[in-house]
Tab-separated table of C-alpha atoms in Angstrom:
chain	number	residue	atom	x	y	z
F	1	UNK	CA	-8.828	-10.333	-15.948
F	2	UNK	CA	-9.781	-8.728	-19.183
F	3	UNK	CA	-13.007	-8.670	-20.578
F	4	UNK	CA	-12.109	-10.601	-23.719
F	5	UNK	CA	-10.202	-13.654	-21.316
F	6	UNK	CA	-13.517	-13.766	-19.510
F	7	UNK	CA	-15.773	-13.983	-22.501
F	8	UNK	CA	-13.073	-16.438	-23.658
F	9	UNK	CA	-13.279	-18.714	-20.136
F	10	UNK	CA	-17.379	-18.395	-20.456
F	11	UNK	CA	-17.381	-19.855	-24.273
F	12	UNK	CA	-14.915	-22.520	-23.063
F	13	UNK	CA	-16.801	-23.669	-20.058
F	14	UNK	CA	-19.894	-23.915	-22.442
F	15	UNK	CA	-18.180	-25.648	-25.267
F	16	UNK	CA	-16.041	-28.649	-23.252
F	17	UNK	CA	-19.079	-29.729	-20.775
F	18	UNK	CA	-21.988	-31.052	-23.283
F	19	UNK	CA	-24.688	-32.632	-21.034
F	20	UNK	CA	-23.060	-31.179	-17.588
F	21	UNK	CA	-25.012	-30.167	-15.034
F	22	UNK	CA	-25.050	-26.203	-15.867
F	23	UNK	CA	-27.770	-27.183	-18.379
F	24	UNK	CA	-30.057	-29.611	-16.405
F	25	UNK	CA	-33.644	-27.950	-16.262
F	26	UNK	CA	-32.996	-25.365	-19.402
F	27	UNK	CA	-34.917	-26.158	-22.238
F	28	UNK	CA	-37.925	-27.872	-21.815
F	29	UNK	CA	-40.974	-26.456	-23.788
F	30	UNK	CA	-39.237	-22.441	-23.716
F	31	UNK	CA	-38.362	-20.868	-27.282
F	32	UNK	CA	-34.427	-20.404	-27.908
F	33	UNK	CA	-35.787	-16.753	-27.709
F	34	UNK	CA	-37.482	-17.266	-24.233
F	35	UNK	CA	-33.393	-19.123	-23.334
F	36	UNK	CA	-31.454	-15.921	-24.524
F	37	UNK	CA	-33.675	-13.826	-22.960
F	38	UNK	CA	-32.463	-15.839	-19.868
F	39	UNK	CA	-28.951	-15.402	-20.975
F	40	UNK	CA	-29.457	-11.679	-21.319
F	41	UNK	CA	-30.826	-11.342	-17.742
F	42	UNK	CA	-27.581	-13.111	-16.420
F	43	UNK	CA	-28.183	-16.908	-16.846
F	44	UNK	CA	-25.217	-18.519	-17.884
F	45	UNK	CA	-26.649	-22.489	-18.009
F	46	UNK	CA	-29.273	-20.863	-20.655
F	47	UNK	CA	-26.153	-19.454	-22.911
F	48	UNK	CA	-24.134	-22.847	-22.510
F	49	UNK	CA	-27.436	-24.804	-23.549
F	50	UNK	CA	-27.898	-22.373	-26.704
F	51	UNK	CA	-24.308	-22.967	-27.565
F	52	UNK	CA	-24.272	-26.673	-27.168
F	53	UNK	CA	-27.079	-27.148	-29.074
F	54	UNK	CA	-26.500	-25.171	-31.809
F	55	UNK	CA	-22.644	-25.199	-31.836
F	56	UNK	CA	-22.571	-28.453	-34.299
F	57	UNK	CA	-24.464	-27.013	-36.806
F	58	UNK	CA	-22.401	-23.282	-36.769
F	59	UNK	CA	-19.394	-25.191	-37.314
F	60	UNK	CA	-21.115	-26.697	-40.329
F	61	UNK	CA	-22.542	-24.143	-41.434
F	62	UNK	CA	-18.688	-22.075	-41.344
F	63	UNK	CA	-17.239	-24.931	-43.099
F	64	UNK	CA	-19.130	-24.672	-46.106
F	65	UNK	CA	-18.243	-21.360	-46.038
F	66	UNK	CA	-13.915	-21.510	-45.313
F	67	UNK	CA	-13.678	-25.071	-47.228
F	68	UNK	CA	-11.202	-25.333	-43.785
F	69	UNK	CA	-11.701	-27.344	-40.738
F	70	UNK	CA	-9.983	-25.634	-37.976
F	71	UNK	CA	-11.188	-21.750	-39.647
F	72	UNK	CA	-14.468	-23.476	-39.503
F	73	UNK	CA	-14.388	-23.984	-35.854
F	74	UNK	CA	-12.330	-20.807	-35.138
F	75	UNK	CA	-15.199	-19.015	-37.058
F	76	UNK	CA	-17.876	-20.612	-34.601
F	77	UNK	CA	-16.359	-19.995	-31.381
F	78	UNK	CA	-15.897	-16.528	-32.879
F	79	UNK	CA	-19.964	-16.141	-33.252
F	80	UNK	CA	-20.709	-17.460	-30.043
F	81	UNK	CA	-18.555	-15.124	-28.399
F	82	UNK	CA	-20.334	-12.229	-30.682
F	83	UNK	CA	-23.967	-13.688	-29.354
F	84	UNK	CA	-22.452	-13.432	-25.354
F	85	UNK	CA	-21.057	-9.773	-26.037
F	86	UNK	CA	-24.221	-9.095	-27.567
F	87	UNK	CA	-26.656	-10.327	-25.113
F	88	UNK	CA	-27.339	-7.030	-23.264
F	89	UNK	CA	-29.036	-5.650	-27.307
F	90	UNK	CA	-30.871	-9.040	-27.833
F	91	UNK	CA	-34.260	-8.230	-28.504
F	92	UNK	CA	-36.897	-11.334	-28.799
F	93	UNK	CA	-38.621	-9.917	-31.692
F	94	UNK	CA	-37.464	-12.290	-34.303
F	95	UNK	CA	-36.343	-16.094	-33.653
F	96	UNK	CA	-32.899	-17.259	-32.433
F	97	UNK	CA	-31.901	-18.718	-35.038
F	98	UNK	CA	-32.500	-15.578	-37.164
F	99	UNK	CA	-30.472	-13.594	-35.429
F	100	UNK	CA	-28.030	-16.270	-34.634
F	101	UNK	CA	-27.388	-16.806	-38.424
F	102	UNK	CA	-27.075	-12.924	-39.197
F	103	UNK	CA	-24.158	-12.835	-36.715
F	104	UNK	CA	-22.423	-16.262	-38.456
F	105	UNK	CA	-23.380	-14.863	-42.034
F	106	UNK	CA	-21.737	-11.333	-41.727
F	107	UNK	CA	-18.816	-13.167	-40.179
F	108	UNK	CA	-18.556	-15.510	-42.986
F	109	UNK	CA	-18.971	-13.283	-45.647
F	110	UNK	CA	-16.120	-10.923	-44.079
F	111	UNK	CA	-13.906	-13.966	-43.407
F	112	UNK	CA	-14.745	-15.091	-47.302
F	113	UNK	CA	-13.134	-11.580	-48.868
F	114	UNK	CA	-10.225	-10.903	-46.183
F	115	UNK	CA	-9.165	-14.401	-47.632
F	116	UNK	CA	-10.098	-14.548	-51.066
F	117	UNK	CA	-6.597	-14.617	-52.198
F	118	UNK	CA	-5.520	-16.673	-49.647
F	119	UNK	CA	-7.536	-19.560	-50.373
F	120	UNK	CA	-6.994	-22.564	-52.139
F	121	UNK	CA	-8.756	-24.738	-55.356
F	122	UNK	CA	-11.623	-26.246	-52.979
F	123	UNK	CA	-10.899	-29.536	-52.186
F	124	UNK	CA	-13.599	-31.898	-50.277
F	125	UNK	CA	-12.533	-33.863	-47.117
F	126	UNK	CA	-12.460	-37.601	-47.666
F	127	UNK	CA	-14.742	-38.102	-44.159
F	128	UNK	CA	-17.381	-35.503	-44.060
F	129	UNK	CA	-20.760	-36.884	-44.205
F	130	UNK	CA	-22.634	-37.017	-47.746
F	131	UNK	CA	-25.727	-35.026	-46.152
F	132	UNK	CA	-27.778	-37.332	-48.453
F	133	UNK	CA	-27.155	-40.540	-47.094
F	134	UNK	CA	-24.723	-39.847	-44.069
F	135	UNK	CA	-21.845	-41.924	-45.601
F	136	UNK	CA	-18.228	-40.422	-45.675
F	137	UNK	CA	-16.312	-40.437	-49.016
F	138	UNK	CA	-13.176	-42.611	-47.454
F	139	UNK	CA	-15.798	-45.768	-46.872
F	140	UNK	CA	-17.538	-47.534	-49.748
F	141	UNK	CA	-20.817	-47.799	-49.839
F	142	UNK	CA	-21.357	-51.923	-49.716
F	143	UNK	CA	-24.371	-51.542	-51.764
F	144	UNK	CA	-22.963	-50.080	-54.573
F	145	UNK	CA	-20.561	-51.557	-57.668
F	146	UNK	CA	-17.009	-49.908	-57.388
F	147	UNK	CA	-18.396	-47.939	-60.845
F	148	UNK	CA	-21.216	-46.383	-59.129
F	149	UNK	CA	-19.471	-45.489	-55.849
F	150	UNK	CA	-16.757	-43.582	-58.088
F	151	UNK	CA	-19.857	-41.698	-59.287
F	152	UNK	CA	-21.228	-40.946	-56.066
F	153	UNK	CA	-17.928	-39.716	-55.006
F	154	UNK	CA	-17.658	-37.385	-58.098
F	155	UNK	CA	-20.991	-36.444	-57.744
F	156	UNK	CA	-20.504	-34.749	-54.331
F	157	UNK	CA	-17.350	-32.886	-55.187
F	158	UNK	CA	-18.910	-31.416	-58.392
F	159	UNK	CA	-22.147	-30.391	-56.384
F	160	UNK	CA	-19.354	-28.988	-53.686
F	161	UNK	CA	-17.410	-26.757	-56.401
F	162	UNK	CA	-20.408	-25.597	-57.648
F	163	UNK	CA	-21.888	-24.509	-54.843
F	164	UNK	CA	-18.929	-22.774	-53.929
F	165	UNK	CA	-18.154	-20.784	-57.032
F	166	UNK	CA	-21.786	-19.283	-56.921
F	167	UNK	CA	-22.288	-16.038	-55.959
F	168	UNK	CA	-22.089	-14.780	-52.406
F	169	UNK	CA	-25.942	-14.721	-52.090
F	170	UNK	CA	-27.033	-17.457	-53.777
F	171	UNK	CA	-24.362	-19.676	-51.894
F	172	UNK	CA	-25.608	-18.219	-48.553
F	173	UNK	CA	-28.986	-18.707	-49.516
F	174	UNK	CA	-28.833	-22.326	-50.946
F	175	UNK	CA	-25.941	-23.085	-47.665
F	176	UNK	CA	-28.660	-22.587	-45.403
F	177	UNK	CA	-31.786	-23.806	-47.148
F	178	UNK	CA	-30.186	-27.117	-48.560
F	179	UNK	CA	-27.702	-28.122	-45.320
F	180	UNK	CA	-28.977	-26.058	-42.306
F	181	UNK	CA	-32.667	-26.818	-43.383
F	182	UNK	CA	-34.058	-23.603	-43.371
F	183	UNK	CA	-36.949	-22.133	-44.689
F	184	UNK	CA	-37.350	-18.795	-47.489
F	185	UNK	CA	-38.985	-16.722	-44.271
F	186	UNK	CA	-36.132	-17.859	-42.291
F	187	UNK	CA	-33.257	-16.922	-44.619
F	188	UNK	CA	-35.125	-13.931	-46.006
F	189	UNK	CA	-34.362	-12.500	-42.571
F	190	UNK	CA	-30.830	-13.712	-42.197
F	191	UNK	CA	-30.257	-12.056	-45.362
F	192	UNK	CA	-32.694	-9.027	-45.061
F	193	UNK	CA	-34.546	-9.921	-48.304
F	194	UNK	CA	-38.098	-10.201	-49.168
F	195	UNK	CA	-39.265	-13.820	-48.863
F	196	UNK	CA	-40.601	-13.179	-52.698
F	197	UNK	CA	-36.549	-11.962	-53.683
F	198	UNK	CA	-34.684	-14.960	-51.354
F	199	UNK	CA	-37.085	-17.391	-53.429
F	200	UNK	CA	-36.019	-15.620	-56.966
F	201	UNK	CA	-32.547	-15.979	-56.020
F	202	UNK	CA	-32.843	-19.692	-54.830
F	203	UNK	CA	-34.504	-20.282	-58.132
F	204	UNK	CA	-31.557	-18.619	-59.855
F	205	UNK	CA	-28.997	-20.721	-57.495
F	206	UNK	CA	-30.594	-24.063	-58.312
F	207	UNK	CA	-30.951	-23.267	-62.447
F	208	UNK	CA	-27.402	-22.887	-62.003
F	209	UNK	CA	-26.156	-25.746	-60.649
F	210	UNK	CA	-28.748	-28.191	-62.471
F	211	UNK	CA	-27.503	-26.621	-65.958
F	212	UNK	CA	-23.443	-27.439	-64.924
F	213	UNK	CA	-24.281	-30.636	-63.255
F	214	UNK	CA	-26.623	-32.141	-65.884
F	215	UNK	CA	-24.042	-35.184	-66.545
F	216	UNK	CA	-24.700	-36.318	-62.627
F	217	UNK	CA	-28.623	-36.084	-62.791
């Protein structure tokens, strides 16, 4: 079997059996950086527990990048694969997530030019979660009049196209601090930035889209 089928079977195995029994005991009070470590030394429960847990928010995190579903999660399985051919270099001097998020990034931004001419106007899928209040677009809200729901809905596509016609940085930078939560340190490292420079370019990213979305604030 080929090295790339077996990669493929281990990313599988850790991808269909959330909650199995390969994960029971990993966790607990280690870092993620304390798990790969294990996963470097040979433990494969440790890599299906990293992937598991942060396999939801990769895919996320790739869809806001494609605008496309299945390249979203094609993109993801891609970077896990990338972190298990990679384990043997992981070095625990920086967090997980860090590193985790420089692998997904470069792989973004790559998949972002090869298909720059590919891609379509952006369009917004009618049941993905506003991340504001966790409803989808497809159900109205019950507490709102039809008027103000229309709003809402135009609200989130606008803040969607914007986001998406910013520059590569800033849209990486406000990606992960607005929808994966993190903080400047942690994308400053991601995107190999002084924290001082990734909080500039936020700045810049958010002047932006509150100028050209002033009619929804």
């Amino acid at each position: 079997m080929s090295t790339a089928a077996l990669d493929q079977g281990m990313l599988m195995a850790a991808t269909t059996t959330p909650g199995s029994s390969l994960t029971a005991g990993v966790g607990g009070g280690d870092s993620d950086a304390e798990i790969m470590l294990r996963a470097k030394a040979g433990d494969q429960s440790a890599f299906d527990y990293l992937v598991q847990k942060y396999r939801r928010p990769i895919v996320s995190f790739m869809y806001r990048m494609a605008r496309n579903t299945a390249a979203a999660e094609d993109l993801a399985q891609e970077v896990f694969l990338r972190v298990y051919r990679s384990r043997a270099s992981y070095e625990a001097s920086a967090k997980f997530t860090t590193w985790l998020y420089r692998i997904a990034t470069n792989l973004a931004v790559n998949h972002a030019r090869d298909t720059r001419h590919e891609r379509p106007e952006v369009t917004v899928s009618l049941d993905e979660p506003d991340e504001e209040s966790g409803a989808t677009l497809e159900l109205p809200d019950a507490s709102l009049t039809a008027e103000q729901d229309l709003m809402r809905r135009e609200r989130m596509m606008a803040i969607r196209r914007k986001v998406e016609a910013l520059p590569e940085q800033q849209r990486l930078a406000v990606i992960m601090h607005k929808y994966q939560l993190m903080d400047y340190r942690e994308i400053a490292e991601v995107l190999k930035k002084s924290e001082s420079a990734t909080k500039s370019l936020l700045f810049r990213a958010y002047e932006t889209l509150r100028e050209q979305l002033k009619e929804f604030v």
